[in-house]
Coordinates of C-alpha atoms in Angstrom, one line a residue:
Chain A
X7 CA 112.9 77.3 167.0
X8 CA 110.9 80.1 165.0
X9 CA 107.6 80.7 165.9
X10 CA 104.5 80.5 163.9
X11 CA 104.4 83.7 162.0
X12 CA 101.2 84.8 159.9
X13 CA 100.7 87.4 158.0
X14 CA 96.8 89.5 158.9
X15 CA 95.6 91.7 155.8
X16 CA 93.4 93.4 154.8
X17 CA 92.3 93.4 151.2
X18 CA 91.0 95.8 149.0
X19 CA 89.1 99.3 149.6
X20 CA 87.8 98.4 152.3
X21 CA 88.0 100.9 156.3
X22 CA 87.1 99.0 159.0
X23 CA 89.6 96.8 160.6
X24 CA 89.2 96.3 164.3
X25 CA 88.3 92.3 164.3
X26 CA 91.6 92.1 162.2
X27 CA 93.5 93.3 164.5
X28 CA 91.4 91.5 167.0
X29 CA 92.3 88.5 165.5
X30 CA 95.9 89.9 165.0
X31 CA 96.4 90.8 168.6
X32 CA 94.5 87.5 170.3
X33 CA 97.1 85.4 167.6
X34 CA 100.6 87.5 169.1
X35 CA 99.1 86.5 173.1
X36 CA 98.8 82.8 171.8
X37 CA 102.3 83.0 171.3
X38 CA 102.7 83.5 167.7
X39 CA 104.7 86.1 165.4
X40 CA 101.5 88.2 163.8
X41 CA 102.4 91.2 161.0
X42 CA 99.4 93.3 160.2
X43 CA 99.6 94.5 156.7
X44 CA 96.7 97.1 157.6
X45 CA 94.5 98.1 155.3
X46 CA 93.8 99.1 151.0
X47 CA 96.4 95.5 150.6
X48 CA 96.2 94.5 146.7
X49 CA 96.5 90.9 146.6
X50 CA 99.8 90.7 144.8
X51 CA 100.7 92.9 148.3
X52 CA 99.6 90.7 150.5
X53 CA 101.0 88.0 148.8
X54 CA 105.2 89.3 148.6
X55 CA 104.3 89.9 152.0
X56 CA 103.4 85.9 152.2
X57 CA 106.9 85.2 150.3
X58 CA 108.9 87.9 151.9
X59 CA 108.0 86.7 155.8
X60 CA 108.2 83.3 155.4
X61 CA 105.0 83.1 156.4
X62 CA 103.1 79.6 158.0
X63 CA 99.6 81.0 157.1
X64 CA 97.8 84.1 156.0
X65 CA 94.4 85.2 157.3
X66 CA 92.6 87.5 154.8
X67 CA 89.8 89.7 156.6
X68 CA 87.5 91.5 154.4
X69 CA 84.0 93.0 155.3
X70 CA 83.5 95.4 152.3
X71 CA 81.1 92.2 150.2
X72 CA 83.9 91.4 148.0
X73 CA 85.6 88.8 148.8
X74 CA 84.6 86.4 145.8
X75 CA 87.2 88.7 143.4
X76 CA 89.5 89.6 145.7
X77 CA 90.3 85.9 147.1
X78 CA 89.6 84.5 143.6
X79 CA 92.5 87.7 142.6
X80 CA 94.8 86.6 145.7
X81 CA 94.4 82.7 145.0
X82 CA 95.6 83.0 141.6
X83 CA 98.5 85.2 142.5
X84 CA 99.5 83.2 144.9
X85 CA 100.0 79.9 142.8
X86 CA 101.3 81.9 140.1
X87 CA 104.0 83.0 142.1
X88 CA 104.1 79.4 143.5
X89 CA 103.7 80.1 147.5
X90 CA 102.1 77.2 149.3
X91 CA 100.7 78.3 152.1
X92 CA 97.7 77.9 153.6
X93 CA 95.4 80.5 153.6
X94 CA 91.7 81.5 156.1
X95 CA 89.3 83.9 155.0
X96 CA 87.1 86.3 157.5
X97 CA 84.6 88.7 158.1
X98 CA 81.2 88.8 156.2
X99 CA 81.4 86.2 154.2
X100 CA 77.3 84.9 153.7
X101 CA 77.3 81.7 154.8
X102 CA 76.7 79.8 150.7
X103 CA 79.5 81.6 149.9
X104 CA 81.9 79.2 151.9
X105 CA 81.4 76.2 149.4
X106 CA 83.1 78.8 146.5
X107 CA 85.6 80.2 149.0
X108 CA 87.1 76.2 149.4
X109 CA 87.0 75.4 146.1
X110 CA 89.5 78.4 145.5
X111 CA 91.5 76.5 147.8
X112 CA 91.0 78.6 150.7
X113 CA 91.5 76.5 153.7
X114 CA 89.6 78.2 156.7
X115 CA 86.2 80.3 156.3
X116 CA 85.7 82.7 159.7
X117 CA 82.4 84.2 159.9
X118 CA 81.3 87.1 162.5
X119 CA 81.0 84.9 165.7
X120 CA 83.9 82.3 165.6
X121 CA 85.5 82.6 169.4
X122 CA 89.6 83.6 168.4
X123 CA 89.9 80.0 170.0
X124 CA 89.1 78.6 167.8
X125 CA 90.8 80.6 165.3
X126 CA 93.9 80.1 166.6
X127 CA 93.6 76.4 166.4
X128 CA 93.4 76.4 163.5
X129 CA 96.1 78.5 163.1
X130 CA 98.1 76.3 164.6
X131 CA 97.1 72.8 163.4
X132 CA 97.5 74.4 159.6
X133 CA 101.0 75.4 160.4
X134 CA 101.8 71.9 162.4
X135 CA 100.9 70.5 159.0
X136 CA 102.8 73.4 156.2
X137 CA 105.9 73.1 158.9
X138 CA 106.0 68.5 158.7
Chain B
X27 CA 122.2 80.2 148.8
X28 CA 122.2 80.1 144.6
X29 CA 119.2 81.2 144.4
X30 CA 119.2 84.1 147.3
X31 CA 122.3 85.8 145.3
X32 CA 119.9 85.9 142.5
X33 CA 117.9 88.3 144.7
X34 CA 115.1 85.5 144.3
X35 CA 113.0 86.8 147.2
X36 CA 111.2 83.2 148.0
X37 CA 114.9 82.1 148.4
X38 CA 116.6 84.8 150.6
X39 CA 113.2 83.8 152.8
X40 CA 113.9 81.0 153.8
X41 CA 117.1 81.2 154.2
X42 CA 116.4 83.8 156.6
X43 CA 113.9 81.4 158.2
X44 CA 116.4 79.2 159.2
X45 CA 119.0 82.0 160.3
X46 CA 115.7 82.2 162.8
X47 CA 115.5 78.3 163.5
X48 CA 119.0 78.8 164.6
X49 CA 121.1 77.6 161.8
X50 CA 124.3 78.2 161.1
X51 CA 124.3 79.5 157.0
X52 CA 127.9 78.1 155.3
X53 CA 129.0 81.3 153.7
X54 CA 132.4 84.3 154.9
X55 CA 130.3 87.1 155.5
X56 CA 131.8 90.5 153.1
X57 CA 131.1 93.9 153.5
X58 CA 128.8 95.4 150.8
X59 CA 125.6 97.1 151.1
X60 CA 125.7 100.6 153.1
X61 CA 124.0 99.3 156.6
X62 CA 121.6 102.1 158.1
X63 CA 120.3 102.0 161.3
X64 CA 117.4 104.1 162.2
X65 CA 116.3 103.9 165.8
X66 CA 114.3 106.9 167.9
X67 CA 110.7 106.3 169.9
X68 CA 108.1 104.5 169.5
X69 CA 105.6 106.3 167.3
X70 CA 109.2 108.5 165.6
X71 CA 108.4 108.1 162.3
X72 CA 111.3 105.1 161.2
X73 CA 108.9 102.8 160.0
X74 CA 108.1 105.4 157.4
X75 CA 111.8 107.3 157.2
X76 CA 112.4 104.1 155.2
X77 CA 110.0 104.0 152.9
X78 CA 110.4 107.1 152.1
X79 CA 113.9 106.5 151.4
X80 CA 113.6 103.3 149.9
X81 CA 110.9 105.5 147.8
X82 CA 113.2 107.6 146.4
X83 CA 116.6 106.0 146.2
X84 CA 117.0 105.0 142.0
X85 CA 114.7 101.9 141.4
X86 CA 117.9 99.4 139.8
X87 CA 119.4 99.2 143.9
X88 CA 118.9 96.4 145.8
X89 CA 116.7 97.0 149.0
X90 CA 116.0 95.5 152.8
X91 CA 114.1 96.5 155.3
X92 CA 115.1 94.5 158.5
X93 CA 112.0 96.1 161.2
X94 CA 112.3 95.0 164.4
X95 CA 109.4 94.4 167.4
X96 CA 109.0 93.6 170.4
X97 CA 108.3 90.6 171.7
X98 CA 105.5 89.7 174.4
X99 CA 107.4 89.4 177.5
X100 CA 104.6 86.7 178.7
X101 CA 103.4 85.1 175.4
X102 CA 105.8 85.4 173.4
X103 CA 104.8 86.0 170.8
X104 CA 104.5 89.7 168.7
X105 CA 102.4 92.4 166.6
X106 CA 104.5 93.4 164.4
X107 CA 102.7 96.1 162.2
X108 CA 106.0 97.7 160.5
X109 CA 105.5 97.2 157.3
X110 CA 102.0 98.9 157.4
X111 CA 103.5 101.9 156.3
X112 CA 105.9 100.4 153.5
X113 CA 103.1 97.7 152.1
X114 CA 103.6 100.2 149.2
X115 CA 106.9 99.3 148.4
X116 CA 106.2 95.4 149.0
X117 CA 105.7 94.5 146.0
X118 CA 108.4 96.2 144.3
X119 CA 110.7 94.1 142.6
X120 CA 114.0 95.0 144.2
X121 CA 112.6 95.8 147.5
X122 CA 112.5 92.8 150.4
X123 CA 111.1 93.8 153.5
X124 CA 111.4 91.1 156.7
X125 CA 109.5 91.5 160.0
X126 CA 112.1 90.0 162.7
X127 CA 110.6 89.6 167.1
X128 CA 113.0 90.8 169.2
X129 CA 112.1 87.1 171.4
X130 CA 113.4 87.8 174.9
X131 CA 117.1 89.6 173.6
X132 CA 118.7 92.5 175.8
X133 CA 119.3 95.8 173.8
X134 CA 116.9 95.2 171.3
X135 CA 118.7 93.0 168.9
X136 CA 119.0 89.1 169.3
X137 CA 121.3 86.9 167.0
X138 CA 119.4 86.5 164.4
X139 CA 118.6 89.4 163.3
X140 CA 122.7 90.2 162.9
X141 CA 123.1 87.5 161.1
X142 CA 120.1 88.4 159.5
X143 CA 122.2 91.2 158.5
X144 CA 124.7 89.5 157.5
X145 CA 123.2 87.4 155.0
X146 CA 121.2 90.2 153.2
X147 CA 124.3 91.9 153.0
X148 CA 125.9 88.8 151.2
X149 CA 123.1 88.3 149.0
X150 CA 124.0 91.2 147.5
X151 CA 122.4 94.4 148.9
X152 CA 123.0 97.6 148.3
X153 CA 121.0 98.7 151.3
X154 CA 120.1 97.8 154.4
X155 CA 117.6 99.7 156.6
X156 CA 118.2 98.3 159.7
X157 CA 114.6 100.1 162.1
X158 CA 115.4 98.4 166.1
X159 CA 112.4 98.4 168.4
X160 CA 112.5 102.1 169.6
X161 CA 113.3 101.2 172.9
X162 CA 115.4 104.3 173.3
X163 CA 118.1 105.0 175.4
X164 CA 119.2 101.3 176.1
X165 CA 119.3 100.8 171.9
X166 CA 122.8 101.1 171.4
X167 CA 124.1 97.9 170.0
X168 CA 122.8 98.9 166.8
X169 CA 126.0 102.0 167.4
X170 CA 128.6 98.4 167.0
X171 CA 127.3 96.7 164.3
X172 CA 125.2 99.1 161.3
X173 CA 127.4 101.9 159.6
X174 CA 125.5 104.6 160.0
X175 CA 123.2 105.7 162.9
X176 CA 119.9 107.5 162.5
X177 CA 118.7 108.7 165.3
X178 CA 115.1 110.2 165.2
X179 CA 113.1 112.5 167.5
X180 CA 110.2 113.1 166.9
X181 CA 108.2 116.2 168.0
X182 CA 106.2 117.5 171.5
X183 CA 108.8 114.0 173.2
X184 CA 110.4 115.9 175.7
X185 CA 112.1 118.8 176.7
X186 CA 115.6 119.9 175.4
X187 CA 116.8 117.9 179.0
X188 CA 115.2 114.5 177.3
X189 CA 118.1 115.4 174.6
X190 CA 121.0 115.4 177.0
X191 CA 120.5 112.3 178.8
X192 CA 122.8 109.7 178.5
X193 CA 122.8 106.7 175.4
X194 CA 120.5 107.7 172.6
X195 CA 121.8 111.1 171.9
X196 CA 125.4 109.4 172.3
X197 CA 125.1 107.2 169.2
X198 CA 123.5 108.7 166.4
X199 CA 126.0 109.6 163.3
X200 CA 122.8 111.6 161.5
X201 CA 120.2 113.0 164.5
X202 CA 116.7 113.7 162.5
X203 CA 113.9 115.3 163.5
X204 CA 110.9 113.8 162.5
X205 CA 107.5 115.0 161.6
X206 CA 108.2 117.9 160.0
X207 CA 105.4 119.3 158.8
X208 CA 104.5 120.2 162.1
X209 CA 105.6 123.3 164.2
X210 CA 107.5 121.3 166.3
X211 CA 110.1 120.0 164.3
X212 CA 111.4 123.3 164.9
X213 CA 112.1 123.5 167.9
X214 CA 113.1 119.0 167.8
X215 CA 115.8 120.4 165.7
X216 CA 117.1 123.0 167.4
X217 CA 117.0 121.3 170.6
X218 CA 119.2 118.7 169.0
X219 CA 121.2 122.0 167.1
X220 CA 122.0 122.9 170.8
X221 CA 123.1 119.1 172.5
X222 CA 125.4 118.7 169.0
X223 CA 127.2 121.9 170.2
X224 CA 127.9 121.2 174.0
X225 CA 129.2 117.3 173.4
X226 CA 133.1 117.1 171.7
X227 CA 134.0 117.2 168.3
X228 CA 134.9 113.7 166.7
X229 CA 136.3 113.4 163.6
X230 CA 132.3 113.1 162.0
X231 CA 130.9 116.2 163.1
X232 CA 127.0 114.0 163.7
X233 CA 125.2 115.6 160.8
X234 CA 121.6 117.2 161.8
X235 CA 118.8 117.8 159.8
X236 CA 114.6 117.8 159.7
X237 CA 112.1 115.8 157.8
X238 CA 108.7 115.4 156.9
X239 CA 108.9 112.1 155.0
X240 CA 105.4 111.8 153.9
X241 CA 106.1 115.3 151.3
X242 CA 109.0 114.2 150.3
X243 CA 110.8 116.6 152.4
X244 CA 114.3 116.7 154.0
X245 CA 114.8 113.4 152.5
X246 CA 117.3 113.9 149.5
X247 CA 119.5 115.9 152.2
X248 CA 119.0 112.9 154.4
X249 CA 120.3 110.3 152.1
X250 CA 123.1 112.6 150.7
X251 CA 124.0 112.1 154.6
X252 CA 124.2 108.8 154.5
X253 CA 126.2 109.0 151.6
X254 CA 128.7 111.5 153.1
X255 CA 129.2 109.1 156.2
X256 CA 129.3 106.1 154.3
X257 CA 132.5 107.8 152.3
X258 CA 134.1 109.2 155.2
X259 CA 133.8 105.7 157.4
X260 CA 135.1 104.0 153.3
X261 CA 138.2 107.1 153.1
X262 CA 138.7 105.8 157.1
X263 CA 138.9 101.4 157.0
X264 CA 136.7 101.4 158.8
X265 CA 133.7 99.1 157.6
X266 CA 135.7 96.2 157.5
X267 CA 135.8 97.0 161.5
X268 CA 132.2 96.3 161.7
X269 CA 132.0 93.2 160.5
X270 CA 134.1 91.9 163.3
X271 CA 131.9 93.8 165.2
X272 CA 128.6 91.6 164.8
X273 CA 130.7 88.3 164.8
X274 CA 131.7 90.0 168.8
X275 CA 127.8 90.2 169.4
X276 CA 126.9 87.6 167.5
X277 CA 129.0 85.7 169.9
X278 CA 128.3 87.7 172.9
X279 CA 124.6 87.1 173.1
X280 CA 124.7 83.5 172.2
X281 CA 127.2 83.2 175.1
X282 CA 125.1 85.3 177.4
X283 CA 121.7 82.9 176.1
X284 CA 123.7 79.9 177.1
X285 CA 124.8 81.3 180.1
X286 CA 120.6 81.9 180.8
X287 CA 119.9 78.5 180.5
X288 CA 122.9 77.0 182.9
X289 CA 121.8 79.1 185.6
X290 CA 118.0 78.5 184.7
X291 CA 119.4 74.1 185.2
X292 CA 121.6 75.7 187.9
X293 CA 121.5 74.0 191.5
X294 CA 122.9 77.5 192.0
X295 CA 120.0 79.2 191.6
X296 CA 118.0 77.6 194.2
X297 CA 120.6 78.4 196.6
X298 CA 120.7 82.0 195.3
X299 CA 117.1 82.5 196.0
X300 CA 116.7 80.6 199.2
X301 CA 119.5 83.1 200.6
X302 CA 121.9 80.1 201.3
X303 CA 124.6 81.6 199.0
X304 CA 125.0 85.0 198.3
X305 CA 124.2 86.1 194.9
X306 CA 127.7 87.1 193.7
X307 CA 129.4 84.2 195.0
X308 CA 126.3 82.1 193.1
X309 CA 126.6 84.0 189.6
X310 CA 130.9 83.0 190.4
X311 CA 129.8 78.9 190.7
X312 CA 128.0 79.1 188.0
X313 CA 130.1 79.9 185.7
X314 CA 132.2 77.3 187.0
X315 CA 134.7 80.0 188.6
X316 CA 134.8 79.5 192.4
X317 CA 134.4 76.3 194.3
X318 CA 137.2 73.7 194.4
X319 CA 137.7 72.8 190.0
X320 CA 139.7 70.3 188.2
X321 CA 143.2 73.3 186.7
X322 CA 145.1 70.6 185.2
X323 CA 146.4 66.7 184.9
X324 CA 149.6 66.4 184.2
X325 CA 150.7 63.5 182.5
X326 CA 154.5 61.7 182.1
X327 CA 155.5 59.4 179.5
X328 CA 159.1 58.3 177.6
X329 CA 158.1 59.0 174.3
X330 CA 156.7 62.9 175.2
X331 CA 156.7 63.8 171.3
X332 CA 154.6 61.3 170.3
X333 CA 151.7 61.6 173.4
X334 CA 151.6 65.4 171.8
X335 CA 151.6 64.5 168.7
X336 CA 148.9 61.3 169.0
X337 CA 146.6 64.1 171.7
X338 CA 146.9 66.8 169.2
X339 CA 145.0 64.9 166.5
X340 CA 142.2 64.1 169.0
X341 CA 142.0 68.1 169.2
X342 CA 143.5 68.4 172.1
X343 CA 146.6 71.0 170.8
X344 CA 149.3 72.2 172.1
X345 CA 148.7 76.0 174.1
X346 CA 152.0 76.6 175.6
X347 CA 155.4 75.7 177.4
X348 CA 157.3 76.2 180.1
X349 CA 160.8 75.3 181.5
X350 CA 160.8 75.1 185.8
X351 CA 163.9 74.9 186.3
X352 CA 163.9 74.3 190.1
X353 CA 161.7 71.1 189.0
X354 CA 164.6 69.8 185.6
X355 CA 161.5 69.8 184.0
X356 CA 159.5 71.1 181.3
X357 CA 156.2 71.6 181.1
X358 CA 154.0 71.4 177.8
X359 CA 150.7 72.4 178.1
X360 CA 147.9 71.0 176.3
X361 CA 143.9 72.9 176.4
X362 CA 141.3 70.7 177.5
X363 CA 137.5 72.9 177.7
X364 CA 138.1 74.8 180.8
X365 CA 141.3 72.7 182.3
X366 CA 144.1 71.0 180.4
X367 CA 147.0 68.1 179.9
X368 CA 150.3 69.0 180.9
X369 CA 152.6 66.6 179.5
X370 CA 155.6 66.7 182.0
X371 CA 158.7 66.4 180.7
X372 CA 162.9 65.6 182.7
X373 CA 165.4 68.4 181.9
X374 CA 167.9 65.3 183.9
X375 CA 168.2 62.3 184.6
X376 CA 168.4 62.7 189.4
X377 CA 164.9 64.9 188.6
X378 CA 161.6 64.5 190.6
X379 CA 159.3 63.2 186.9
X380 CA 162.3 60.8 185.9
X381 CA 162.5 58.9 188.6
X382 CA 158.6 58.7 188.2
X383 CA 159.3 57.8 184.7
X384 CA 161.8 55.0 185.8
X385 CA 159.3 53.8 187.8
X386 CA 156.0 53.9 185.5
X387 CA 154.2 55.9 182.9
X388 CA 151.1 57.2 183.3
X389 CA 149.6 60.4 185.4
X390 CA 151.8 62.1 187.7
X391 CA 149.9 64.3 189.7
X392 CA 146.5 66.4 189.9
X393 CA 146.0 69.6 189.9
X394 CA 142.2 71.5 191.7
X395 CA 142.3 75.7 192.1
X396 CA 141.3 76.8 195.6
X397 CA 139.3 80.2 196.1
X398 CA 141.3 80.3 199.2
X399 CA 144.9 77.8 199.9
X400 CA 145.2 78.5 203.5
X401 CA 141.9 78.1 204.3
X402 CA 141.7 74.5 202.2
X403 CA 145.0 73.9 204.1
X404 CA 143.1 74.1 207.2
X405 CA 141.0 71.7 206.0
X406 CA 143.1 68.8 205.1
X407 CA 144.8 69.2 208.0
X408 CA 142.3 68.7 210.0
X409 CA 141.4 65.0 208.0
X410 CA 145.0 64.7 208.9
X411 CA 146.6 65.1 204.8
X412 CA 150.0 66.2 204.6
X413 CA 152.1 68.2 202.6
X414 CA 155.5 68.0 201.3
X415 CA 158.1 70.1 201.5
X416 CA 157.8 71.5 197.7
X417 CA 158.4 75.1 196.6
X418 CA 154.7 77.1 196.7
X419 CA 155.4 79.8 194.7
X420 CA 153.8 79.3 191.4
X421 CA 153.4 81.2 187.3
X422 CA 152.1 85.6 188.2
X423 CA 151.9 85.6 191.7
X424 CA 149.5 82.8 192.2
X425 CA 150.2 79.8 195.5
X426 CA 150.4 75.9 195.3
X427 CA 150.6 72.7 197.5
X428 CA 151.1 69.4 197.4
X429 CA 149.6 66.8 199.9
X430 CA 151.1 63.4 200.5
X431 CA 149.4 60.6 198.3
X432 CA 150.2 57.8 200.6
X433 CA 146.8 59.5 202.5
X434 CA 144.9 60.3 199.1
X435 CA 144.2 56.9 197.1
X436 CA 148.1 57.3 195.7
X437 CA 147.0 60.4 193.8
X438 CA 149.9 63.4 194.2
X439 CA 146.8 66.2 194.6
X440 CA 148.1 70.1 193.8
X441 CA 146.2 72.2 195.3
X442 CA 146.4 75.8 193.0
X443 CA 145.0 79.3 194.4
X444 CA 145.4 82.2 191.7
X445 CA 145.9 84.8 192.5
X446 CA 143.5 87.7 189.8
X447 CA 142.3 85.3 188.1
X448 CA 138.5 86.4 187.7
X449 CA 137.1 89.2 189.8
X450 CA 133.8 88.5 191.4

């Protein structure tokens, strides 16, 4: 049986990926196949990655403050390409932006300090729903 | 599959997931791609080199990269980072990149990985780059399943003694000193060339060169060398053999997986761990190669032809026949998994089988294989069983004996010891 496959991606001009790597490692240690895209990805590159890897969940990390613009562009590209994969966003996300991100179709938003175990559990439940 | 044949990446991706789920896709594998294996130690620059080649190849070609990353034997998860070096090309319409995890396969290649190569070839990839896990000296299975093996060696990874070791240094068709912008890479190229002069000449003399993918240096020469090697294989009719190798390796890999499962569930494993069964003996027993086991069931029927026909319709097909003159009988063998049915057909009216048939039809005897006939005979005598004075030589140096059915619930039991059946 195929393991849960997660894409961990960094969108836009943002050179800090320690957080994304920590989360990617935690998901791999929880028994998942984690594809890390590296930094400075365009929304299109990440959507194409989700297509080619047949990802169950895409996790996007943004610390640059441009999450509203980048995630909007990303979600539009997902729809344009017809990719139906749950998206999680993490990073420096002000609480007041959370609702806007959810409006765009983001399934989960994680701010700083979210315990890794919660992220692992959320990925598992989102993947389980998609695999049904 | 139809959409995948038109290079619809979503469709190809879903088919690969089906393969990973253990499903068999229904298509005839073909040869149409140039399949290039890229191997070398971790950090040699394999992903970056694939990126550089894909970037340099004509944009109208369909290119696929399959990158394999190791799975943790502890958590079962994988951190796959090979894509990072190729992400620039991930949204190119003709390029498809997929990461696969080793998931415990030995030799770095899994059944699923080989099956995915076959699929990518079937859907029309012009080039398939297979990036191995970079396990180094054990990573040699790749040689059998790709057309061209490129071995990548980074600078400062050891002295020329490393280059003399067996394994990795024997599998390459093209040896590449990577990170050519480092002055140390010239030394690597010298070591490679010195090593290649020492090995016996082959029909295809391995090529060696230096690349610096970041600056595009040496990459056109590498692509040219891959082309040359492919033409060499094609003109010598060696390309279809590689497909056969893939199918063989897939069978072997799956058999190993089944065997692991069998061992896991076996009583022999517990006995071997306790020390009550020698490991060698336990291994042979788990595979059904030792201990008393069914060899065949022999039946006699008045209308033997009809019986054979009906069993064939049930999937129990003829695998051979033999005339045993001294018994006055023809034996038709029908295959069962791990065993067989023998249909006995009398050649004359005074044979034992003919006399048996005068009384009744049905099972004539049951034959079991034993490891040592003499020991078996001793044990049989100790419980009061008698042996019939029948001939004791069997085929190919095997020995047989028959136990009198009177002492054994009316069953005529043939006991067979086969010589040289399996070495354990």
